[in-house]
mmCIF file with all atom_site columns, C-alpha atoms in Angstrom:
data_model
loop_
_atom_site.group_PDB
_atom_site.id
_atom_site.type_symbol
_atom_site.label_atom_id
_atom_site.label_alt_id
_atom_site.label_comp_id
_atom_site.label_asym_id
_atom_site.label_entity_id
_atom_site.label_seq_id
_atom_site.pdbx_PDB_ins_code
_atom_site.Cartn_x
_atom_site.Cartn_y
_atom_site.Cartn_z
_atom_site.occupancy
_atom_site.B_iso_or_equiv
_atom_site.pdbx_formal_charge
_atom_site.auth_seq_id
_atom_site.auth_comp_id
_atom_site.auth_asym_id
_atom_site.auth_atom_id
_atom_site.pdbx_PDB_model_num
ATOM 1   C CA . GLY X 1 1   ? -24.560 -53.411 57.731 1.00 41.00 ? 179 GLY X CA 1
ATOM 2   C CA . ARG X 1 2   ? -20.951 -52.724 56.998 1.00 43.00 ? 180 ARG X CA 1
ATOM 3   C CA . ALA X 1 3   ? -21.617 -50.085 54.317 1.00 45.00 ? 181 ALA X CA 1
ATOM 4   C CA . GLY X 1 4   ? -23.829 -48.118 56.694 1.00 43.00 ? 182 GLY X CA 1
ATOM 5   C CA . ASN X 1 5   ? -21.071 -48.043 59.299 1.00 43.00 ? 183 ASN X CA 1
ATOM 6   C CA . ALA X 1 6   ? -18.505 -46.860 56.755 1.00 46.00 ? 184 ALA X CA 1
ATOM 7   C CA . ILE X 1 7   ? -20.788 -43.996 55.751 1.00 48.00 ? 185 ILE X CA 1
ATOM 8   C CA . GLY X 1 8   ? -21.608 -43.139 59.363 1.00 49.00 ? 186 GLY X CA 1
ATOM 9   C CA . ASN X 1 9   ? -17.926 -43.035 60.313 1.00 52.00 ? 187 ASN X CA 1
ATOM 10  C CA . ASP X 1 10  ? -16.919 -40.984 57.277 1.00 54.00 ? 188 ASP X CA 1
ATOM 11  C CA . ARG X 1 11  ? -17.628 -37.624 58.933 1.00 51.00 ? 189 ARG X CA 1
ATOM 12  C CA . MET X 1 12  ? -14.971 -37.438 61.659 1.00 54.00 ? 190 MET X CA 1
ATOM 13  C CA . PRO X 1 13  ? -11.997 -38.479 59.537 1.00 73.00 ? 191 PRO X CA 1
ATOM 14  C CA . ARG X 1 14  ? -12.829 -35.723 57.048 1.00 93.00 ? 192 ARG X CA 1
ATOM 15  C CA . ILE X 1 15  ? -12.804 -33.075 59.796 1.00 94.00 ? 193 ILE X CA 1
ATOM 16  C CA . GLU X 1 16  ? -9.550  -34.531 61.157 1.00 93.00 ? 194 GLU X CA 1
ATOM 17  C CA . GLN X 1 17  ? -8.077  -34.571 57.651 1.00 93.00 ? 195 GLN X CA 1
ATOM 18  C CA . LEU X 1 18  ? -8.977  -30.911 57.149 1.00 96.00 ? 196 LEU X CA 1
ATOM 19  C CA . GLN X 1 19  ? -7.524  -30.041 60.580 1.00 95.00 ? 197 GLN X CA 1
ATOM 20  C CA . LYS X 1 20  ? -4.195  -31.543 59.506 1.00 94.00 ? 198 LYS X CA 1
ATOM 21  C CA . LEU X 1 21  ? -4.214  -29.601 56.232 1.00 95.00 ? 199 LEU X CA 1
ATOM 22  C CA . LEU X 1 22  ? -5.204  -26.403 58.063 1.00 96.00 ? 200 LEU X CA 1
ATOM 23  C CA . ALA X 1 23  ? -2.395  -26.870 60.577 1.00 96.00 ? 201 ALA X CA 1
ATOM 24  C CA . ALA X 1 24  ? -0.007  -26.481 57.643 1.00 96.00 ? 202 ALA X CA 1
ATOM 25  C CA . ASP X 1 25  ? -1.941  -23.592 56.050 1.00 96.00 ? 203 ASP X CA 1
ATOM 26  C CA . PRO X 1 26  ? -4.384  -22.029 58.556 1.00 96.00 ? 204 PRO X CA 1
ATOM 27  C CA . GLU X 1 27  ? -5.241  -19.043 56.326 1.00 95.00 ? 205 GLU X CA 1
ATOM 28  C CA . ASP X 1 28  ? -6.293  -21.115 53.286 1.00 96.00 ? 206 ASP X CA 1
ATOM 29  C CA . SER X 1 29  ? -9.803  -19.906 52.417 1.00 97.00 ? 207 SER X CA 1
ATOM 30  C CA . PHE X 1 30  ? -10.806 -23.040 50.502 1.00 96.00 ? 208 PHE X CA 1
ATOM 31  C CA . LEU X 1 31  ? -9.718  -25.390 53.310 1.00 97.00 ? 209 LEU X CA 1
ATOM 32  C CA . ASN X 1 32  ? -11.491 -23.201 55.878 1.00 98.00 ? 210 ASN X CA 1
ATOM 33  C CA . PHE X 1 33  ? -14.614 -23.187 53.700 1.00 98.00 ? 211 PHE X CA 1
ATOM 34  C CA . ALA X 1 34  ? -14.544 -26.994 53.407 1.00 97.00 ? 212 ALA X CA 1
ATOM 35  C CA . MET X 1 35  ? -14.114 -27.233 57.189 1.00 97.00 ? 213 MET X CA 1
ATOM 36  C CA . GLY X 1 36  ? -17.056 -24.880 57.746 1.00 98.00 ? 214 GLY X CA 1
ATOM 37  C CA . MET X 1 37  ? -19.241 -27.053 55.515 1.00 97.00 ? 215 MET X CA 1
ATOM 38  C CA . GLU X 1 38  ? -18.205 -30.202 57.413 1.00 96.00 ? 216 GLU X CA 1
ATOM 39  C CA . LEU X 1 39  ? -18.868 -28.501 60.766 1.00 97.00 ? 217 LEU X CA 1
ATOM 40  C CA . MET X 1 40  ? -22.360 -27.512 59.565 1.00 97.00 ? 218 MET X CA 1
ATOM 41  C CA . LYS X 1 41  ? -23.062 -31.120 58.514 1.00 96.00 ? 219 LYS X CA 1
ATOM 42  C CA . ALA X 1 42  ? -21.880 -32.289 61.932 1.00 95.00 ? 220 ALA X CA 1
ATOM 43  C CA . GLY X 1 43  ? -24.236 -29.805 63.640 1.00 97.00 ? 221 GLY X CA 1
ATOM 44  C CA . ARG X 1 44  ? -21.314 -27.806 65.075 1.00 97.00 ? 222 ARG X CA 1
ATOM 45  C CA . ILE X 1 45  ? -22.967 -24.520 64.133 1.00 98.00 ? 223 ILE X CA 1
ATOM 46  C CA . GLU X 1 46  ? -21.022 -22.074 66.320 1.00 97.00 ? 224 GLU X CA 1
ATOM 47  C CA . GLU X 1 47  ? -17.714 -23.496 65.078 1.00 98.00 ? 225 GLU X CA 1
ATOM 48  C CA . ALA X 1 48  ? -18.985 -23.138 61.510 1.00 98.00 ? 226 ALA X CA 1
ATOM 49  C CA . VAL X 1 49  ? -19.934 -19.503 62.221 1.00 98.00 ? 227 VAL X CA 1
ATOM 50  C CA . GLU X 1 50  ? -16.363 -18.847 63.417 1.00 97.00 ? 228 GLU X CA 1
ATOM 51  C CA . ARG X 1 51  ? -14.888 -20.603 60.399 1.00 98.00 ? 229 ARG X CA 1
ATOM 52  C CA . PHE X 1 52  ? -16.975 -18.729 57.780 1.00 98.00 ? 230 PHE X CA 1
ATOM 53  C CA . GLY X 1 53  ? -16.621 -15.482 59.732 1.00 98.00 ? 231 GLY X CA 1
ATOM 54  C CA . GLY X 1 54  ? -12.838 -15.841 59.644 1.00 97.00 ? 232 GLY X CA 1
ATOM 55  C CA . ILE X 1 55  ? -12.874 -16.317 55.876 1.00 98.00 ? 233 ILE X CA 1
ATOM 56  C CA . VAL X 1 56  ? -14.924 -13.190 55.164 1.00 97.00 ? 234 VAL X CA 1
ATOM 57  C CA . ALA X 1 57  ? -12.797 -11.176 57.606 1.00 97.00 ? 235 ALA X CA 1
ATOM 58  C CA . ARG X 1 58  ? -9.627  -12.186 55.735 1.00 96.00 ? 236 ARG X CA 1
ATOM 59  C CA . ASP X 1 59  ? -11.136 -12.299 52.251 1.00 96.00 ? 237 ASP X CA 1
ATOM 60  C CA . PRO X 1 60  ? -14.295 -10.162 51.874 1.00 96.00 ? 238 PRO X CA 1
ATOM 61  C CA . THR X 1 61  ? -14.497 -11.133 48.180 1.00 96.00 ? 239 THR X CA 1
ATOM 62  C CA . TYR X 1 62  ? -15.194 -14.819 48.982 1.00 97.00 ? 240 TYR X CA 1
ATOM 63  C CA . VAL X 1 63  ? -18.890 -14.690 48.027 1.00 97.00 ? 241 VAL X CA 1
ATOM 64  C CA . ALA X 1 64  ? -19.798 -18.291 48.962 1.00 97.00 ? 242 ALA X CA 1
ATOM 65  C CA . ALA X 1 65  ? -18.399 -17.791 52.471 1.00 98.00 ? 243 ALA X CA 1
ATOM 66  C CA . HIS X 1 66  ? -20.792 -14.850 53.046 1.00 98.00 ? 244 HIS X CA 1
ATOM 67  C CA . ALA X 1 67  ? -23.739 -17.023 51.963 1.00 97.00 ? 245 ALA X CA 1
ATOM 68  C CA . GLN X 1 68  ? -22.682 -19.911 54.223 1.00 98.00 ? 246 GLN X CA 1
ATOM 69  C CA . LEU X 1 69  ? -22.005 -17.551 57.138 1.00 98.00 ? 247 LEU X CA 1
ATOM 70  C CA . ALA X 1 70  ? -25.585 -16.301 56.794 1.00 98.00 ? 248 ALA X CA 1
ATOM 71  C CA . LYS X 1 71  ? -26.883 -19.918 56.734 1.00 97.00 ? 249 LYS X CA 1
ATOM 72  C CA . ALA X 1 72  ? -24.874 -20.712 59.858 1.00 98.00 ? 250 ALA X CA 1
ATOM 73  C CA . PHE X 1 73  ? -26.238 -17.617 61.635 1.00 98.00 ? 251 PHE X CA 1
ATOM 74  C CA . ILE X 1 74  ? -29.797 -18.656 60.657 1.00 96.00 ? 252 ILE X CA 1
ATOM 75  C CA . ALA X 1 75  ? -29.155 -22.182 61.968 1.00 96.00 ? 253 ALA X CA 1
ATOM 76  C CA . ALA X 1 76  ? -27.905 -20.629 65.219 1.00 97.00 ? 254 ALA X CA 1
ATOM 77  C CA . GLY X 1 77  ? -31.054 -18.468 65.471 1.00 96.00 ? 255 GLY X CA 1
ATOM 78  C CA . ARG X 1 78  ? -29.001 -15.279 65.048 1.00 97.00 ? 256 ARG X CA 1
ATOM 79  C CA . THR X 1 79  ? -31.254 -13.539 62.514 1.00 97.00 ? 257 THR X CA 1
ATOM 80  C CA . ASP X 1 80  ? -29.844 -10.008 62.813 1.00 97.00 ? 258 ASP X CA 1
ATOM 81  C CA . GLN X 1 81  ? -26.334 -11.273 62.152 1.00 98.00 ? 259 GLN X CA 1
ATOM 82  C CA . ALA X 1 82  ? -27.652 -13.361 59.257 1.00 98.00 ? 260 ALA X CA 1
ATOM 83  C CA . ARG X 1 83  ? -29.126 -10.176 57.730 1.00 98.00 ? 261 ARG X CA 1
ATOM 84  C CA . SER X 1 84  ? -25.763 -8.394  58.074 1.00 97.00 ? 262 SER X CA 1
ATOM 85  C CA . ALA X 1 85  ? -23.913 -11.347 56.534 1.00 98.00 ? 263 ALA X CA 1
ATOM 86  C CA . LEU X 1 86  ? -26.351 -11.405 53.613 1.00 98.00 ? 264 LEU X CA 1
ATOM 87  C CA . ALA X 1 87  ? -26.041 -7.651  53.057 1.00 98.00 ? 265 ALA X CA 1
ATOM 88  C CA . ALA X 1 88  ? -22.237 -7.947  52.993 1.00 97.00 ? 266 ALA X CA 1
ATOM 89  C CA . GLY X 1 89  ? -22.512 -11.000 50.732 1.00 98.00 ? 267 GLY X CA 1
ATOM 90  C CA . ILE X 1 90  ? -24.809 -9.215  48.285 1.00 98.00 ? 268 ILE X CA 1
ATOM 91  C CA . ALA X 1 91  ? -22.350 -6.314  48.070 1.00 98.00 ? 269 ALA X CA 1
ATOM 92  C CA . ALA X 1 92  ? -19.441 -8.737  47.521 1.00 98.00 ? 270 ALA X CA 1
ATOM 93  C CA . ALA X 1 93  ? -21.379 -10.691 44.876 1.00 98.00 ? 271 ALA X CA 1
ATOM 94  C CA . ARG X 1 94  ? -22.309 -7.518  42.981 1.00 98.00 ? 272 ARG X CA 1
ATOM 95  C CA . LYS X 1 95  ? -18.704 -6.332  43.104 1.00 97.00 ? 273 LYS X CA 1
ATOM 96  C CA . ALA X 1 96  ? -17.564 -9.722  41.757 1.00 96.00 ? 274 ALA X CA 1
ATOM 97  C CA . GLY X 1 97  ? -20.210 -9.579  39.016 1.00 97.00 ? 275 GLY X CA 1
ATOM 98  C CA . ASP X 1 98  ? -21.904 -12.699 40.414 1.00 97.00 ? 276 ASP X CA 1
ATOM 99  C CA . ALA X 1 99  ? -25.539 -11.790 39.728 1.00 97.00 ? 277 ALA X CA 1
ATOM 100 C CA . HIS X 1 100 ? -26.828 -15.278 40.543 1.00 97.00 ? 278 HIS X CA 1
ATOM 101 C CA . ALA X 1 101 ? -25.295 -15.322 44.035 1.00 97.00 ? 279 ALA X CA 1
ATOM 102 C CA . ALA X 1 102 ? -26.514 -11.763 44.654 1.00 98.00 ? 280 ALA X CA 1
ATOM 103 C CA . GLN X 1 103 ? -30.084 -12.701 43.670 1.00 98.00 ? 281 GLN X CA 1
ATOM 104 C CA . GLU X 1 104 ? -30.014 -15.828 45.818 1.00 97.00 ? 282 GLU X CA 1
ATOM 105 C CA . MET X 1 105 ? -28.871 -13.863 48.876 1.00 97.00 ? 283 MET X CA 1
ATOM 106 C CA . GLU X 1 106 ? -31.405 -11.073 48.191 1.00 98.00 ? 284 GLU X CA 1
ATOM 107 C CA . GLN X 1 107 ? -34.118 -13.740 48.186 1.00 97.00 ? 285 GLN X CA 1
ATOM 108 C CA . ASN X 1 108 ? -32.835 -15.154 51.493 1.00 95.00 ? 286 ASN X CA 1
ATOM 109 C CA . LEU X 1 109 ? -32.785 -11.635 52.953 1.00 96.00 ? 287 LEU X CA 1
ATOM 110 C CA . ARG X 1 110 ? -36.438 -11.103 51.905 1.00 97.00 ? 288 ARG X CA 1
ATOM 111 C CA . LEU X 1 111 ? -37.379 -14.438 53.494 1.00 94.00 ? 289 LEU X CA 1
ATOM 112 C CA . LEU X 1 112 ? -35.851 -13.296 56.781 1.00 93.00 ? 290 LEU X CA 1
ATOM 113 C CA . GLY X 1 113 ? -38.120 -10.225 56.629 1.00 83.00 ? 291 GLY X CA 1
#
């Protein structure tokens, strides 16, 4: 029905909305993070990898971006890079005093083997 269509069509406008906001402020970590999450949802994994990778390159203290970068690498089948992203994320989380995020990423790293 109509509601289903509205939900189905919701995804593209959000990406377009974020693109407009990013055009005005391309370095904004939060906007880039939101875009990365939307790209992941849309199955645009490589674009998400670039987005999260750009955030951690500019702002290595952005713990959540490290975790999402690792998830994107895993989704892309790039396990070695996922391990590196998790290691960097664990270091960033510890430095930030975010024990929960560090533990979560350590667990993900163990799961990767």
